[in-house]
PDB file of C-alpha atoms in Angstrom:
ATOM      1  CA  UNK A   1      46.673  47.381   5.102  1.00  0.00           C
ATOM      2  CA  UNK A   2      45.536  48.139   1.404  1.00  0.00           C
ATOM      3  CA  UNK A   3      42.062  49.092   2.758  1.00  0.00           C
ATOM      4  CA  UNK A   4      43.630  51.245   5.344  1.00  0.00           C
ATOM      5  CA  UNK A   5      45.850  52.900   2.700  1.00  0.00           C
ATOM      6  CA  UNK A   6      42.898  53.591   0.215  1.00  0.00           C
ATOM      7  CA  UNK A   7      41.036  55.280   3.193  1.00  0.00           C
ATOM      8  CA  UNK A   8      43.953  57.354   4.109  1.00  0.00           C
ATOM      9  CA  UNK A   9      44.249  58.440   0.449  1.00  0.00           C
ATOM     10  CA  UNK A  10      40.706  59.373   0.313  1.00  0.00           C
ATOM     11  CA  UNK A  11      40.707  61.524   3.374  1.00  0.00           C
ATOM     12  CA  UNK A  12      44.116  63.204   2.287  1.00  0.00           C
ATOM     13  CA  UNK A  13      43.055  64.034  -1.111  1.00  0.00           C
ATOM     14  CA  UNK A  14      40.102  66.354   0.081  1.00  0.00           C
ATOM     15  CA  UNK A  15      39.639  69.785  -1.039  1.00  0.00           C
ATOM     16  CA  UNK A  16      38.044  73.012   0.534  1.00  0.00           C
ATOM     17  CA  UNK A  17      34.367  72.878   0.291  1.00  0.00           C
ATOM     18  CA  UNK A  18      31.938  74.556   2.892  1.00  0.00           C
ATOM     19  CA  UNK A  19      34.786  76.136   4.775  1.00  0.00           C
ATOM     20  CA  UNK A  20      38.461  75.745   4.323  1.00  0.00           C
ATOM     21  CA  UNK A  21      39.440  72.207   5.883  1.00  0.00           C
ATOM     22  CA  UNK A  22      35.911  70.666   5.268  1.00  0.00           C
ATOM     23  CA  UNK A  23      35.934  67.564   3.097  1.00  0.00           C
ATOM     24  CA  UNK A  24      34.555  67.136  -0.325  1.00  0.00           C
ATOM     25  CA  UNK A  25      34.558  64.236  -2.497  1.00  0.00           C
ATOM     26  CA  UNK A  26      33.067  63.228  -5.768  1.00  0.00           C
ATOM     27  CA  UNK A  27      29.565  61.673  -5.392  1.00  0.00           C
ATOM     28  CA  UNK A  28      30.804  58.038  -6.154  1.00  0.00           C
ATOM     29  CA  UNK A  29      33.595  58.433  -3.308  1.00  0.00           C
ATOM     30  CA  UNK A  30      30.986  59.733  -1.025  1.00  0.00           C
ATOM     31  CA  UNK A  31      28.574  56.794  -1.642  1.00  0.00           C
ATOM     32  CA  UNK A  32      31.197  54.348  -0.943  1.00  0.00           C
ATOM     33  CA  UNK A  33      32.560  56.077   2.201  1.00  0.00           C
ATOM     34  CA  UNK A  34      28.944  56.216   3.418  1.00  0.00           C
ATOM     35  CA  UNK A  35      28.228  52.466   2.701  1.00  0.00           C
ATOM     36  CA  UNK A  36      31.632  51.546   4.708  1.00  0.00           C
ATOM     37  CA  UNK A  37      29.608  52.396   7.737  1.00  0.00           C
ATOM     38  CA  UNK A  38      27.482  49.140   7.532  1.00  0.00           C
ATOM     39  CA  UNK A  39      27.962  45.360   6.859  1.00  0.00           C
ATOM     40  CA  UNK A  40      28.400  44.864   3.270  1.00  0.00           C
ATOM     41  CA  UNK A  41      25.258  42.671   2.882  1.00  0.00           C
ATOM     42  CA  UNK A  42      23.184  45.617   4.417  1.00  0.00           C
ATOM     43  CA  UNK A  43      24.739  48.578   2.858  1.00  0.00           C
ATOM     44  CA  UNK A  44      24.639  47.536  -0.792  1.00  0.00           C
ATOM     45  CA  UNK A  45      20.768  47.742  -0.600  1.00  0.00           C
ATOM     46  CA  UNK A  46      20.661  50.868   1.589  1.00  0.00           C
ATOM     47  CA  UNK A  47      19.486  54.415   0.627  1.00  0.00           C
ATOM     48  CA  UNK A  48      22.764  56.674   0.313  1.00  0.00           C
ATOM     49  CA  UNK A  49      22.589  60.221   0.844  1.00  0.00           C
ATOM     50  CA  UNK A  50      25.299  62.772   0.004  1.00  0.00           C
ATOM     51  CA  UNK A  51      26.159  66.295   0.896  1.00  0.00           C
ATOM     52  CA  UNK A  52      24.603  68.949  -1.213  1.00  0.00           C
ATOM     53  CA  UNK A  53      24.760  72.482  -1.337  1.00  0.00           C
ATOM     54  CA  UNK A  54      21.634  72.962   1.054  1.00  0.00           C
ATOM     55  CA  UNK A  55      21.981  69.784   2.892  1.00  0.00           C
ATOM     56  CA  UNK A  56      21.846  65.946   2.405  1.00  0.00           C
ATOM     57  CA  UNK A  57      20.285  64.627  -0.743  1.00  0.00           C
ATOM     58  CA  UNK A  58      19.612  61.024  -1.905  1.00  0.00           C
ATOM     59  CA  UNK A  59      22.373  59.651  -4.230  1.00  0.00           C
ATOM     60  CA  UNK A  60      20.987  56.148  -4.461  1.00  0.00           C
ATOM     61  CA  UNK A  61      17.784  54.897  -3.609  1.00  0.00           C
ATOM     62  CA  UNK A  62      17.732  51.702  -1.703  1.00  0.00           C
ATOM     63  CA  UNK A  63      15.424  48.869  -0.943  1.00  0.00           C
ATOM     64  CA  UNK A  64      15.885  47.485   2.738  1.00  0.00           C
ATOM     65  CA  UNK A  65      14.830  50.578   4.549  1.00  0.00           C
ATOM     66  CA  UNK A  66      18.463  51.401   5.828  1.00  0.00           C
ATOM     67  CA  UNK A  67      19.852  54.795   5.133  1.00  0.00           C
ATOM     68  CA  UNK A  68      23.654  55.425   4.838  1.00  0.00           C
ATOM     69  CA  UNK A  69      25.329  58.921   4.989  1.00  0.00           C
ATOM     70  CA  UNK A  70      28.625  60.536   6.312  1.00  0.00           C
ATOM     71  CA  UNK A  71      28.075  62.873   9.100  1.00  0.00           C
ATOM     72  CA  UNK A  72      30.581  65.866   9.302  1.00  0.00           C
ATOM     73  CA  UNK A  73      31.240  68.681  12.090  1.00  0.00           C
ATOM     74  CA  UNK A  74      27.411  69.464  12.506  1.00  0.00           C
ATOM     75  CA  UNK A  75      26.894  65.848  13.785  1.00  0.00           C
ATOM     76  CA  UNK A  76      28.907  66.300  16.796  1.00  0.00           C
ATOM     77  CA  UNK A  77      27.704  65.695  20.220  1.00  0.00           C
ATOM     78  CA  UNK A  78      25.989  68.617  21.687  1.00  0.00           C
ATOM     79  CA  UNK A  79      26.916  67.648  25.253  1.00  0.00           C
ATOM     80  CA  UNK A  80      30.737  67.766  24.783  1.00  0.00           C
ATOM     81  CA  UNK A  81      31.878  68.568  21.359  1.00  0.00           C
ATOM     82  CA  UNK A  82      31.058  72.167  20.680  1.00  0.00           C
ATOM     83  CA  UNK A  83      34.600  72.712  19.618  1.00  0.00           C
ATOM     84  CA  UNK A  84      34.527  70.127  16.946  1.00  0.00           C
ATOM     85  CA  UNK A  85      31.179  71.566  15.698  1.00  0.00           C
ATOM     86  CA  UNK A  86      33.008  74.746  14.956  1.00  0.00           C
ATOM     87  CA  UNK A  87      36.109  72.983  13.497  1.00  0.00           C
ATOM     88  CA  UNK A  88      36.251  72.172   9.884  1.00  0.00           C
ATOM     89  CA  UNK A  89      37.149  68.722   9.067  1.00  0.00           C
ATOM     90  CA  UNK A  90      36.806  67.441  12.624  1.00  0.00           C
ATOM     91  CA  UNK A  91      34.471  64.922  12.129  1.00  0.00           C
ATOM     92  CA  UNK A  92      34.023  62.363   9.499  1.00  0.00           C
ATOM     93  CA  UNK A  93      31.403  59.850  10.704  1.00  0.00           C
ATOM     94  CA  UNK A  94      30.042  57.365   8.303  1.00  0.00           C
ATOM     95  CA  UNK A  95      26.667  55.774   9.533  1.00  0.00           C
ATOM     96  CA  UNK A  96      23.765  53.503   8.529  1.00  0.00           C
ATOM     97  CA  UNK A  97      20.510  54.022  10.220  1.00  0.00           C
ATOM     98  CA  UNK A  98      17.777  51.326  10.503  1.00  0.00           C
ATOM     99  CA  UNK A  99      14.452  51.925   9.429  1.00  0.00           C
ATOM    100  CA  UNK A 100      12.971  53.082  12.658  1.00  0.00           C
ATOM    101  CA  UNK A 101      16.170  55.437  13.293  1.00  0.00           C
ATOM    102  CA  UNK A 102      15.665  56.566   9.771  1.00  0.00           C
ATOM    103  CA  UNK A 103      12.109  57.617  10.080  1.00  0.00           C
ATOM    104  CA  UNK A 104      12.437  59.449  13.434  1.00  0.00           C
ATOM    105  CA  UNK A 105      14.797  61.703  15.493  1.00  0.00           C
ATOM    106  CA  UNK A 106      18.112  60.259  14.988  1.00  0.00           C
ATOM    107  CA  UNK A 107      18.328  60.751  11.298  1.00  0.00           C
ATOM    108  CA  UNK A 108      15.881  63.738  10.993  1.00  0.00           C
ATOM    109  CA  UNK A 109      18.003  65.510  13.660  1.00  0.00           C
ATOM    110  CA  UNK A 110      21.147  65.015  11.646  1.00  0.00           C
ATOM    111  CA  UNK A 111      19.357  66.393   8.202  1.00  0.00           C
ATOM    112  CA  UNK A 112      18.178  69.337  10.109  1.00  0.00           C
ATOM    113  CA  UNK A 113      21.737  69.993  11.667  1.00  0.00           C
ATOM    114  CA  UNK A 114      23.352  69.663   8.326  1.00  0.00           C
ATOM    115  CA  UNK A 115      20.873  71.938   6.671  1.00  0.00           C
ATOM    116  CA  UNK A 116      21.305  74.728   9.251  1.00  0.00           C
ATOM    117  CA  UNK A 117      25.226  74.180   9.535  1.00  0.00           C
ATOM    118  CA  UNK A 118      25.319  74.994   5.763  1.00  0.00           C
ATOM    119  CA  UNK A 119      23.443  78.110   6.452  1.00  0.00           C
ATOM    120  CA  UNK A 120      26.047  79.206   8.700  1.00  0.00           C
ATOM    121  CA  UNK A 121      24.426  78.773  11.888  1.00  0.00           C
ATOM    122  CA  UNK A 122      26.496  78.551  15.145  1.00  0.00           C
ATOM    123  CA  UNK A 123      26.557  75.536  17.502  1.00  0.00           C
ATOM    124  CA  UNK A 124      24.165  77.470  19.775  1.00  0.00           C
ATOM    125  CA  UNK A 125      21.753  78.205  17.200  1.00  0.00           C
ATOM    126  CA  UNK A 126      21.873  74.724  15.789  1.00  0.00           C
ATOM    127  CA  UNK A 127      21.270  73.220  19.125  1.00  0.00           C
ATOM    128  CA  UNK A 128      18.669  75.443  20.303  1.00  0.00           C
ATOM    129  CA  UNK A 129      16.706  74.723  16.894  1.00  0.00           C
ATOM    130  CA  UNK A 130      17.104  71.065  17.231  1.00  0.00           C
ATOM    131  CA  UNK A 131      15.736  70.900  21.053  1.00  0.00           C
ATOM    132  CA  UNK A 132      12.794  73.177  19.789  1.00  0.00           C
ATOM    133  CA  UNK A 133      12.055  70.815  16.880  1.00  0.00           C
ATOM    134  CA  UNK A 134      11.739  67.818  19.418  1.00  0.00           C
ATOM    135  CA  UNK A 135       9.608  69.968  21.848  1.00  0.00           C
ATOM    136  CA  UNK A 136       7.168  71.036  18.797  1.00  0.00           C
ATOM    137  CA  UNK A 137       7.001  67.493  17.372  1.00  0.00           C
ATOM    138  CA  UNK A 138       8.804  68.732  14.167  1.00  0.00           C
ATOM    139  CA  UNK A 139      11.404  65.978  14.831  1.00  0.00           C
ATOM    140  CA  UNK A 140       9.740  62.851  16.191  1.00  0.00           C
ATOM    141  CA  UNK A 141      11.183  60.928  19.246  1.00  0.00           C
ATOM    142  CA  UNK A 142      12.094  57.253  18.891  1.00  0.00           C
ATOM    143  CA  UNK A 143       9.290  55.003  19.563  1.00  0.00           C
ATOM    144  CA  UNK A 144      11.071  52.269  21.568  1.00  0.00           C
ATOM    145  CA  UNK A 145      14.679  51.378  20.314  1.00  0.00           C
ATOM    146  CA  UNK A 146      16.492  52.090  17.017  1.00  0.00           C
ATOM    147  CA  UNK A 147      19.897  51.428  16.095  1.00  0.00           C
ATOM    148  CA  UNK A 148      22.711  52.344  13.593  1.00  0.00           C
ATOM    149  CA  UNK A 149      25.864  50.822  12.066  1.00  0.00           C
ATOM    150  CA  UNK A 150      29.178  52.803  12.536  1.00  0.00           C
ATOM    151  CA  UNK A 151      31.957  50.247  11.311  1.00  0.00           C
ATOM    152  CA  UNK A 152      33.840  52.186   8.922  1.00  0.00           C
ATOM    153  CA  UNK A 153      37.668  52.534   9.046  1.00  0.00           C
ATOM    154  CA  UNK A 154      37.114  56.227   7.528  1.00  0.00           C
ATOM    155  CA  UNK A 155      35.468  57.419  11.047  1.00  0.00           C
ATOM    156  CA  UNK A 156      37.127  60.384  12.935  1.00  0.00           C
ATOM    157  CA  UNK A 157      34.887  61.477  15.719  1.00  0.00           C
ATOM    158  CA  UNK A 158      36.466  64.612  16.818  1.00  0.00           C
ATOM    159  CA  UNK A 159      39.824  65.932  18.107  1.00  0.00           C
ATOM    160  CA  UNK A 160      39.530  64.081  21.557  1.00  0.00           C
ATOM    161  CA  UNK A 161      38.265  60.998  20.105  1.00  0.00           C
ATOM    162  CA  UNK A 162      39.776  60.289  16.660  1.00  0.00           C
ATOM    163  CA  UNK A 163      39.176  56.807  15.193  1.00  0.00           C
ATOM    164  CA  UNK A 164      37.182  55.095  17.835  1.00  0.00           C
ATOM    165  CA  UNK A 165      36.268  51.293  17.816  1.00  0.00           C
ATOM    166  CA  UNK A 166      33.949  50.175  15.108  1.00  0.00           C
ATOM    167  CA  UNK A 167      30.610  50.137  16.954  1.00  0.00           C
ATOM    168  CA  UNK A 168      26.770  49.933  16.918  1.00  0.00           C
ATOM    169  CA  UNK A 169      24.805  53.172  18.100  1.00  0.00           C
ATOM    170  CA  UNK A 170      21.431  52.081  20.093  1.00  0.00           C
ATOM    171  CA  UNK A 171      19.065  55.003  20.424  1.00  0.00           C
ATOM    172  CA  UNK A 172      17.481  53.949  23.904  1.00  0.00           C
ATOM    173  CA  UNK A 173      15.370  56.941  25.141  1.00  0.00           C
ATOM    174  CA  UNK A 174      15.907  57.432  28.849  1.00  0.00           C
ATOM    175  CA  UNK A 175      19.023  55.427  29.458  1.00  0.00           C
ATOM    176  CA  UNK A 176      21.901  56.745  31.592  1.00  0.00           C
ATOM    177  CA  UNK A 177      25.400  55.426  31.895  1.00  0.00           C
ATOM    178  CA  UNK A 178      24.832  53.877  35.267  1.00  0.00           C
ATOM    179  CA  UNK A 179      22.246  51.834  33.792  1.00  0.00           C
ATOM    180  CA  UNK A 180      25.135  50.274  31.715  1.00  0.00           C
ATOM    181  CA  UNK A 181      27.510  49.709  34.483  1.00  0.00           C
ATOM    182  CA  UNK A 182      29.111  53.494  34.652  1.00  0.00           C
ATOM    183  CA  UNK A 183      31.944  52.919  32.163  1.00  0.00           C
ATOM    184  CA  UNK A 184      33.783  55.742  30.336  1.00  0.00           C
ATOM    185  CA  UNK A 185      34.219  56.190  26.631  1.00  0.00           C
ATOM    186  CA  UNK A 186      38.030  55.135  27.064  1.00  0.00           C
ATOM    187  CA  UNK A 187      37.017  51.842  28.597  1.00  0.00           C
ATOM    188  CA  UNK A 188      35.802  50.328  25.252  1.00  0.00           C
ATOM    189  CA  UNK A 189      32.626  49.243  27.282  1.00  0.00           C
ATOM    190  CA  UNK A 190      29.143  50.170  26.236  1.00  0.00           C
ATOM    191  CA  UNK A 191      28.538  53.974  26.953  1.00  0.00           C
ATOM    192  CA  UNK A 192      25.984  56.467  26.775  1.00  0.00           C
ATOM    193  CA  UNK A 193      27.464  58.898  24.310  1.00  0.00           C
ATOM    194  CA  UNK A 194      25.227  61.662  24.118  1.00  0.00           C
ATOM    195  CA  UNK A 195      22.081  63.048  25.974  1.00  0.00           C
ATOM    196  CA  UNK A 196      21.717  60.525  29.080  1.00  0.00           C
ATOM    197  CA  UNK A 197      18.415  60.173  30.409  1.00  0.00           C
ATOM    198  CA  UNK A 198      16.553  61.971  27.660  1.00  0.00           C
ATOM    199  CA  UNK A 199      14.613  61.110  24.475  1.00  0.00           C
ATOM    200  CA  UNK A 200      17.820  61.554  22.434  1.00  0.00           C
ATOM    201  CA  UNK A 201      19.942  59.163  24.608  1.00  0.00           C
ATOM    202  CA  UNK A 202      22.627  57.226  22.453  1.00  0.00           C
ATOM    203  CA  UNK A 203      24.483  54.325  23.625  1.00  0.00           C
ATOM    204  CA  UNK A 204      27.741  53.220  21.754  1.00  0.00           C
ATOM    205  CA  UNK A 205      28.486  49.575  22.010  1.00  0.00           C
ATOM    206  CA  UNK A 206      32.122  48.762  20.499  1.00  0.00           C
ATOM    207  CA  UNK A 207      32.363  45.893  18.276  1.00  0.00           C
ATOM    208  CA  UNK A 208      35.980  44.717  19.034  1.00  0.00           C
ATOM    209  CA  UNK A 209      37.585  42.311  16.562  1.00  0.00           C
ATOM    210  CA  UNK A 210      35.899  43.480  13.698  1.00  0.00           C
ATOM    211  CA  UNK A 211      38.008  45.130  10.888  1.00  0.00           C
ATOM    212  CA  UNK A 212      36.910  48.662   9.990  1.00  0.00           C
ATOM    213  CA  UNK A 213      36.159  48.591   6.253  1.00  0.00           C
ATOM    214  CA  UNK A 214      35.388  50.576   3.179  1.00  0.00           C
ATOM    215  CA  UNK A 215      33.838  49.972  -0.174  1.00  0.00           C
ATOM    216  CA  UNK A 216      36.179  49.857  -3.082  1.00  0.00           C
ATOM    217  CA  UNK A 217      36.520  52.888  -5.299  1.00  0.00           C
ATOM    218  CA  UNK A 218      36.290  52.666  -8.989  1.00  0.00           C
ATOM    219  CA  UNK A 219      39.633  52.991 -10.953  1.00  0.00           C
ATOM    220  CA  UNK A 220      40.073  56.559 -12.246  1.00  0.00           C
ATOM    221  CA  UNK A 221      37.581  58.125  -9.899  1.00  0.00           C
ATOM    222  CA  UNK A 222      38.337  61.904  -9.056  1.00  0.00           C
ATOM    223  CA  UNK A 223      37.936  64.450  -6.359  1.00  0.00           C
ATOM    224  CA  UNK A 224      36.075  68.052  -6.802  1.00  0.00           C
TER     225      UNK A 224
END
């Protein structure tokens, strides 16, 4: 209960930043929220990124190959969440990428999305730029399977999803939902959450029974 209260306090105390309604944290708080995406033993040694004026920038250099950051509305699914993309504050998605996902499309795409979003590009412009970057090789397709943790109790995954299950994201090129048994996102079963059948296919695997968590915030920390 105390963890949940701390999370809600952080989220409710945000101030207007990139647009009215978008969250803005102190660097210390954003680092803690980003780290809350992964198991403590992993995220404490990960590289952590925070949002700067022009895009993500490294706040803490890690040692284990994982990279943690907080995705905002520009990270919403192209397939089904255009409304979330255009709605400030609609997405707060802490995520920790493994080394393979960090060095290829999953993380490269999100860095590009944020940079373009901060430039004021529209949903269509960002989507088209990302797809063009994959086609040209500017963004690298995943070589095999990669994954990321999304365990944070701070997550909000859009107005029609909210705080979904703590879950693992598996980047599995070519996978479709039928290959997983055909369950829907409301079922709590593994589901292809975006781009089925393509090089960008993402499988979300709920980890029920795991309490979402957030790293402790130092006493006296403040928000912008």
